Amino acid sequence: MPSAEKLVDQMLAMLLDMNDSDRAFLEFKSKDEVALLINNFGGLSTLETEAMTSVTLSQLENGYSIKPCRIFVSMFETSLNAPGFSITLCNLTGIANSAELSMSEILTLLDSPTSAPAWPKNGYAYAENAEKASSSEKKSQVASRSEKSASDQGPKVDPKTIERALRQACNAAIEAEPDITKYDIVMGDGDCGDAVVGMCSGILSKLDSGLCSSGSLFEILDAVEESVEEIGGSLGAIIGITVAAFIANLRQQCASDSSSTMSAKLAGTSAGAALENLKTYTGAR
């Protein structure tokens, strides 16, 4: 068994070595703001977990000039109380740039209170902004979201047409569940089919509740995105990244031309941009 230092060194190389063509999907620069998450699989003692955290912080700073501004250490996802751990690095600067938000806004979101029982408070200092997301701020944010202008709603679409298209797509995906499950049993852990059914069932439920009645494209797509995010897992991440990028590009096009009407060209341009965005997260083609 390698020493703690050797083990962490190997793990960080898998995360940060840009010469590793199999894994070098995301570049971390020394000036980037980074969040560190260390997950205890359930079988490590507090002493061992803190030791691994200390070693990780030391090697990040000495080997990569990275000093995380947020550090989270807990049993986030256990595995039958296995004596192991994982290291996750989140490039907050990259998120802020791609989302066109300031770093303070990103940190405020990350530091916001939550009732999730396994999510710890940032117990390793650097938490000066943790209390800034006051209830009054949240109320004003909710109010601003509810007062969307007509342009924020996107181009109007025929409610019957988009509902029929979404229903056909969801029903086709649900019908394909046996094949999806079969392939995922061979290549994965066999849960992909159930995830697809859960996602599509959620969208169908929203359609049954009159989601498309307004004909507001962005309102409909935002609700679809919520259903995608609820399924979790790697499939949820892949589809979620694609849908989010599709909506973001569509919003940009409509913002630059307020007279835009929904068309195959408009949708195709956004779909192409979404696919290119997904390629930055995975080597799969």
Coordinates of C-alpha atoms in Angstrom, one line a residue:
M1 CA 0.0 0.0 0.0
P2 CA 1.5 3.4 -0.9
S3 CA 2.0 6.1 1.6
A4 CA -0.7 8.8 2.0
E5 CA 1.6 11.3 0.3
K6 CA 2.2 9.0 -2.7
L7 CA -1.5 8.1 -3.0
V8 CA -2.7 11.8 -3.0
D9 CA 0.1 12.6 -5.4
Q10 CA -1.3 10.0 -7.9
M11 CA -4.9 11.2 -7.4
L12 CA -4.0 14.9 -8.0
A13 CA -2.1 14.0 -11.1
M14 CA -5.2 12.3 -12.5
L15 CA -7.1 15.5 -11.8
L16 CA -4.6 18.2 -12.8
D17 CA -2.0 16.7 -15.3
M18 CA -2.8 18.4 -18.6
N19 CA -0.6 15.9 -20.4
D20 CA -2.9 13.1 -19.5
S21 CA -5.0 12.9 -22.7
D22 CA -7.6 10.5 -21.1
R23 CA -8.5 12.9 -18.3
A24 CA -7.3 16.4 -19.1
F25 CA -10.7 17.9 -19.7
L26 CA -10.4 21.0 -17.4
E27 CA -7.4 23.3 -16.8
F28 CA -6.7 24.7 -13.4
K29 CA -4.5 27.8 -13.2
S30 CA -2.7 29.0 -10.1
K31 CA -4.9 32.2 -10.0
D32 CA -8.2 30.3 -10.2
E33 CA -10.5 30.2 -7.2
V34 CA -11.0 26.5 -6.4
A35 CA -13.3 24.5 -4.1
L36 CA -12.0 21.2 -2.7
L37 CA -14.3 18.4 -1.6
I38 CA -13.0 15.3 0.1
N39 CA -15.5 12.4 0.5
N40 CA -15.1 9.7 3.1
F41 CA -16.5 6.5 1.8
G42 CA -17.6 5.7 5.3
G43 CA -14.8 3.6 6.8
L44 CA -12.1 6.2 7.5
S45 CA -11.7 7.6 11.0
T46 CA -11.9 11.3 11.6
L47 CA -8.1 11.3 12.2
E48 CA -7.4 9.5 8.9
T49 CA -9.8 11.8 7.0
E50 CA -8.2 15.0 8.4
A51 CA -4.8 13.6 7.6
M52 CA -5.7 13.0 4.0
T53 CA -7.2 16.6 3.9
S54 CA -4.0 18.0 5.3
V55 CA -1.8 16.1 2.8
T56 CA -4.1 17.1 -0.1
L57 CA -3.9 20.8 0.8
S58 CA -0.2 20.7 1.2
Q59 CA 0.4 19.0 -2.2
L60 CA -2.1 21.3 -4.0
E61 CA -0.2 24.4 -2.8
N62 CA 3.3 23.1 -3.2
G63 CA 2.9 21.1 -6.4
Y64 CA 0.2 23.2 -8.3
S65 CA 0.1 26.6 -6.5
I66 CA -3.5 26.0 -5.8
K67 CA -5.0 27.2 -2.5
P68 CA -8.7 26.3 -2.3
C69 CA -11.0 29.1 -1.1
R70 CA -13.6 26.6 0.0
I71 CA -13.0 23.2 1.6
F72 CA -15.7 20.6 2.3
V73 CA -14.9 17.3 4.1
S74 CA -17.5 14.8 5.1
M75 CA -19.3 11.5 4.2
F76 CA -21.1 12.8 1.2
E77 CA -21.5 9.5 -0.6
T78 CA -20.6 6.3 1.3
S79 CA -19.9 2.9 -0.2
L80 CA -20.7 0.2 2.3
N81 CA -18.4 1.9 4.9
A82 CA -15.4 1.3 2.6
P83 CA -12.1 2.5 4.0
G84 CA -11.5 4.9 1.1
F85 CA -11.9 8.5 0.0
S86 CA -12.2 10.6 -3.1
I87 CA -11.0 14.1 -4.1
T88 CA -13.1 16.5 -6.1
L89 CA -11.9 19.9 -7.4
C90 CA -14.3 22.6 -8.6
N91 CA -12.9 25.5 -10.7
L92 CA -15.1 28.3 -9.4
T93 CA -13.4 30.8 -11.7
G94 CA -14.4 28.8 -14.7
I95 CA -18.0 28.6 -13.5
A96 CA -18.2 32.3 -12.8
N97 CA -16.8 33.1 -16.3
S98 CA -19.1 30.7 -18.1
A99 CA -22.1 31.8 -16.1
E100 CA -21.2 35.5 -16.4
L101 CA -21.4 36.0 -12.7
S102 CA -19.0 37.6 -10.2
M103 CA -16.9 35.4 -7.9
S104 CA -18.8 36.9 -4.9
E105 CA -22.1 35.8 -6.4
I106 CA -20.7 32.2 -6.9
L107 CA -19.4 32.1 -3.3
T108 CA -22.6 33.4 -1.9
L109 CA -24.5 30.6 -3.7
L110 CA -22.0 28.0 -2.5
D111 CA -22.2 29.3 1.1
S112 CA -26.0 29.6 1.2
P113 CA -27.6 27.7 4.1
T114 CA -29.0 24.3 3.3
S115 CA -31.0 21.6 5.1
A116 CA -29.1 18.8 3.3
P117 CA -27.9 16.7 6.3
A118 CA -24.6 15.6 4.8
W119 CA -23.5 19.0 3.6
P120 CA -21.1 20.6 6.1
K121 CA -20.5 24.2 6.8
N122 CA -17.2 25.5 5.4
G123 CA -15.2 24.5 8.5
Y124 CA -11.7 25.4 7.2
A125 CA -11.8 29.3 7.3
Y126 CA -12.1 31.5 4.3
A127 CA -15.9 31.8 4.9
E128 CA -16.2 35.6 5.3
N129 CA -19.2 35.8 2.9
A130 CA -21.1 32.8 4.3
E131 CA -23.8 34.9 6.0
K132 CA -24.4 37.5 3.2
A133 CA -27.2 35.6 1.6
S134 CA -29.8 37.1 4.0
S135 CA -33.5 36.3 3.8
S136 CA -34.2 39.8 2.5
E137 CA -31.7 39.2 -0.4
K138 CA -33.4 35.9 -1.2
K139 CA -36.9 37.6 -1.2
S140 CA -35.7 40.3 -3.6
Q141 CA -34.1 37.6 -5.8
V142 CA -37.4 35.7 -5.9
A143 CA -39.3 38.9 -6.7
S144 CA -37.0 39.8 -9.5
R145 CA -37.3 36.4 -11.0
S146 CA -41.1 36.6 -10.9
E147 CA -41.1 40.0 -12.8
K148 CA -39.6 38.7 -16.0
S149 CA -40.1 40.8 -19.0
A150 CA -41.6 39.6 -22.2
S151 CA -38.2 39.1 -23.8
D152 CA -37.1 36.8 -20.9
Q153 CA -40.0 34.5 -21.9
G154 CA -38.5 33.9 -25.3
P155 CA -40.3 33.6 -28.6
K156 CA -43.8 32.3 -28.4
V157 CA -44.4 28.8 -29.6
D158 CA -47.6 26.9 -30.5
P159 CA -48.6 25.1 -27.2
K160 CA -50.0 22.1 -29.0
T161 CA -47.0 21.6 -31.2
I162 CA -44.4 21.7 -28.5
E163 CA -46.4 19.6 -26.1
R164 CA -46.9 17.0 -28.8
A165 CA -43.2 17.0 -29.6
L166 CA -42.2 16.6 -25.9
R167 CA -44.7 13.8 -25.3
Q168 CA -43.5 11.9 -28.4
A169 CA -39.9 12.3 -27.3
C170 CA -40.6 11.2 -23.7
N171 CA -42.7 8.2 -24.7
A172 CA -40.1 7.1 -27.2
A173 CA -37.4 7.2 -24.5
I174 CA -39.6 5.3 -22.0
E175 CA -40.3 2.7 -24.6
A176 CA -36.5 2.3 -25.2
E177 CA -35.9 1.7 -21.5
P178 CA -35.2 -2.1 -21.9
D179 CA -32.5 -1.6 -24.5
I180 CA -30.9 1.3 -22.5
T181 CA -30.8 -0.9 -19.4
K182 CA -29.4 -3.8 -21.3
Y183 CA -26.5 -1.7 -22.7
D184 CA -25.8 -0.1 -19.3
I185 CA -25.7 -3.5 -17.7
V186 CA -22.9 -4.4 -20.1
M187 CA -21.0 -1.1 -19.9
G188 CA -22.1 0.4 -16.6
D189 CA -24.1 -0.2 -13.5
G190 CA -27.5 -0.9 -15.1
D191 CA -29.4 2.1 -13.7
C192 CA -29.5 4.3 -16.9
G193 CA -32.8 3.0 -18.1
D194 CA -34.6 3.8 -14.9
A195 CA -33.0 7.2 -14.9
V196 CA -34.4 7.9 -18.4
V197 CA -37.9 6.8 -17.3
G198 CA -37.7 8.9 -14.2
M199 CA -36.7 12.0 -16.2
C200 CA -39.3 11.5 -18.9
S201 CA -42.0 10.7 -16.4
G202 CA -41.3 14.0 -14.6
I203 CA -41.6 15.9 -17.8
L204 CA -44.8 14.2 -18.7
S205 CA -46.3 15.0 -15.3
K206 CA -45.5 18.7 -15.9
L207 CA -47.1 18.5 -19.3
D208 CA -50.2 17.0 -17.7
S209 CA -50.3 20.0 -15.4
G210 CA -50.5 22.4 -18.3
L211 CA -46.8 23.3 -18.7
C212 CA -47.1 24.3 -22.3
S213 CA -50.4 26.3 -22.1
S214 CA -48.6 29.7 -21.9
G215 CA -46.6 29.0 -25.1
S216 CA -43.6 30.6 -23.4
L217 CA -40.6 28.8 -24.7
F218 CA -38.1 29.6 -22.0
E219 CA -40.6 28.8 -19.2
I220 CA -41.2 25.4 -20.8
L221 CA -37.5 24.7 -21.3
D222 CA -36.6 25.8 -17.8
A223 CA -39.1 23.3 -16.4
V224 CA -37.7 20.5 -18.7
E225 CA -34.2 21.4 -17.3
E226 CA -35.5 21.0 -13.7
S227 CA -36.8 17.5 -14.5
V228 CA -33.4 16.6 -16.0
E229 CA -31.5 17.8 -12.9
E230 CA -33.7 15.8 -10.6
I231 CA -32.5 12.4 -12.0
G232 CA -28.9 12.8 -10.8
G233 CA -26.1 10.4 -11.8
S234 CA -23.8 10.7 -14.8
L235 CA -26.7 10.7 -17.2
G236 CA -28.3 13.6 -15.4
A237 CA -25.0 15.5 -15.6
I238 CA -24.6 14.8 -19.3
I239 CA -28.1 15.7 -20.3
G240 CA -28.2 18.6 -17.8
I241 CA -25.1 20.2 -19.3
T242 CA -26.5 19.9 -22.8
V243 CA -29.9 21.3 -22.0
A244 CA -28.5 24.2 -19.9
A245 CA -26.1 25.1 -22.7
F246 CA -28.9 24.9 -25.3
I247 CA -31.1 27.2 -23.3
A248 CA -28.3 29.6 -22.6
N249 CA -27.4 29.9 -26.3
L250 CA -31.0 30.3 -27.2
R251 CA -31.4 33.1 -24.7
Q252 CA -28.3 34.8 -26.1
Q253 CA -29.6 34.7 -29.7
C254 CA -33.0 36.0 -28.6
A255 CA -31.4 38.8 -26.5
S256 CA -29.4 40.0 -29.5
D257 CA -32.5 40.0 -31.7
S258 CA -35.7 40.6 -29.9
S259 CA -37.7 39.9 -33.0
S260 CA -36.5 36.3 -33.2
T261 CA -39.1 33.7 -33.9
M262 CA -38.6 30.0 -33.2
S263 CA -37.2 28.2 -36.2
A264 CA -35.2 25.1 -37.1
K265 CA -32.2 27.3 -37.8
L266 CA -32.5 29.0 -34.4
A267 CA -32.9 25.6 -32.6
G268 CA -30.1 24.0 -34.7
T269 CA -27.6 26.7 -33.9
S270 CA -28.3 26.4 -30.2
A271 CA -28.2 22.6 -30.3
G272 CA -24.8 22.7 -32.1
A273 CA -23.4 25.1 -29.5
A274 CA -24.7 22.8 -26.7
L275 CA -23.0 19.8 -28.2
E276 CA -19.7 21.7 -28.5
N277 CA -20.0 22.8 -24.9
L278 CA -20.6 19.1 -23.8
K279 CA -17.4 18.1 -25.6
T280 CA -15.4 20.3 -23.2
Y281 CA -16.5 18.0 -20.3
T282 CA -15.9 14.6 -21.8
G283 CA -13.7 12.9 -24.4
A284 CA -16.7 10.9 -25.7
R285 CA -17.7 11.6 -29.3

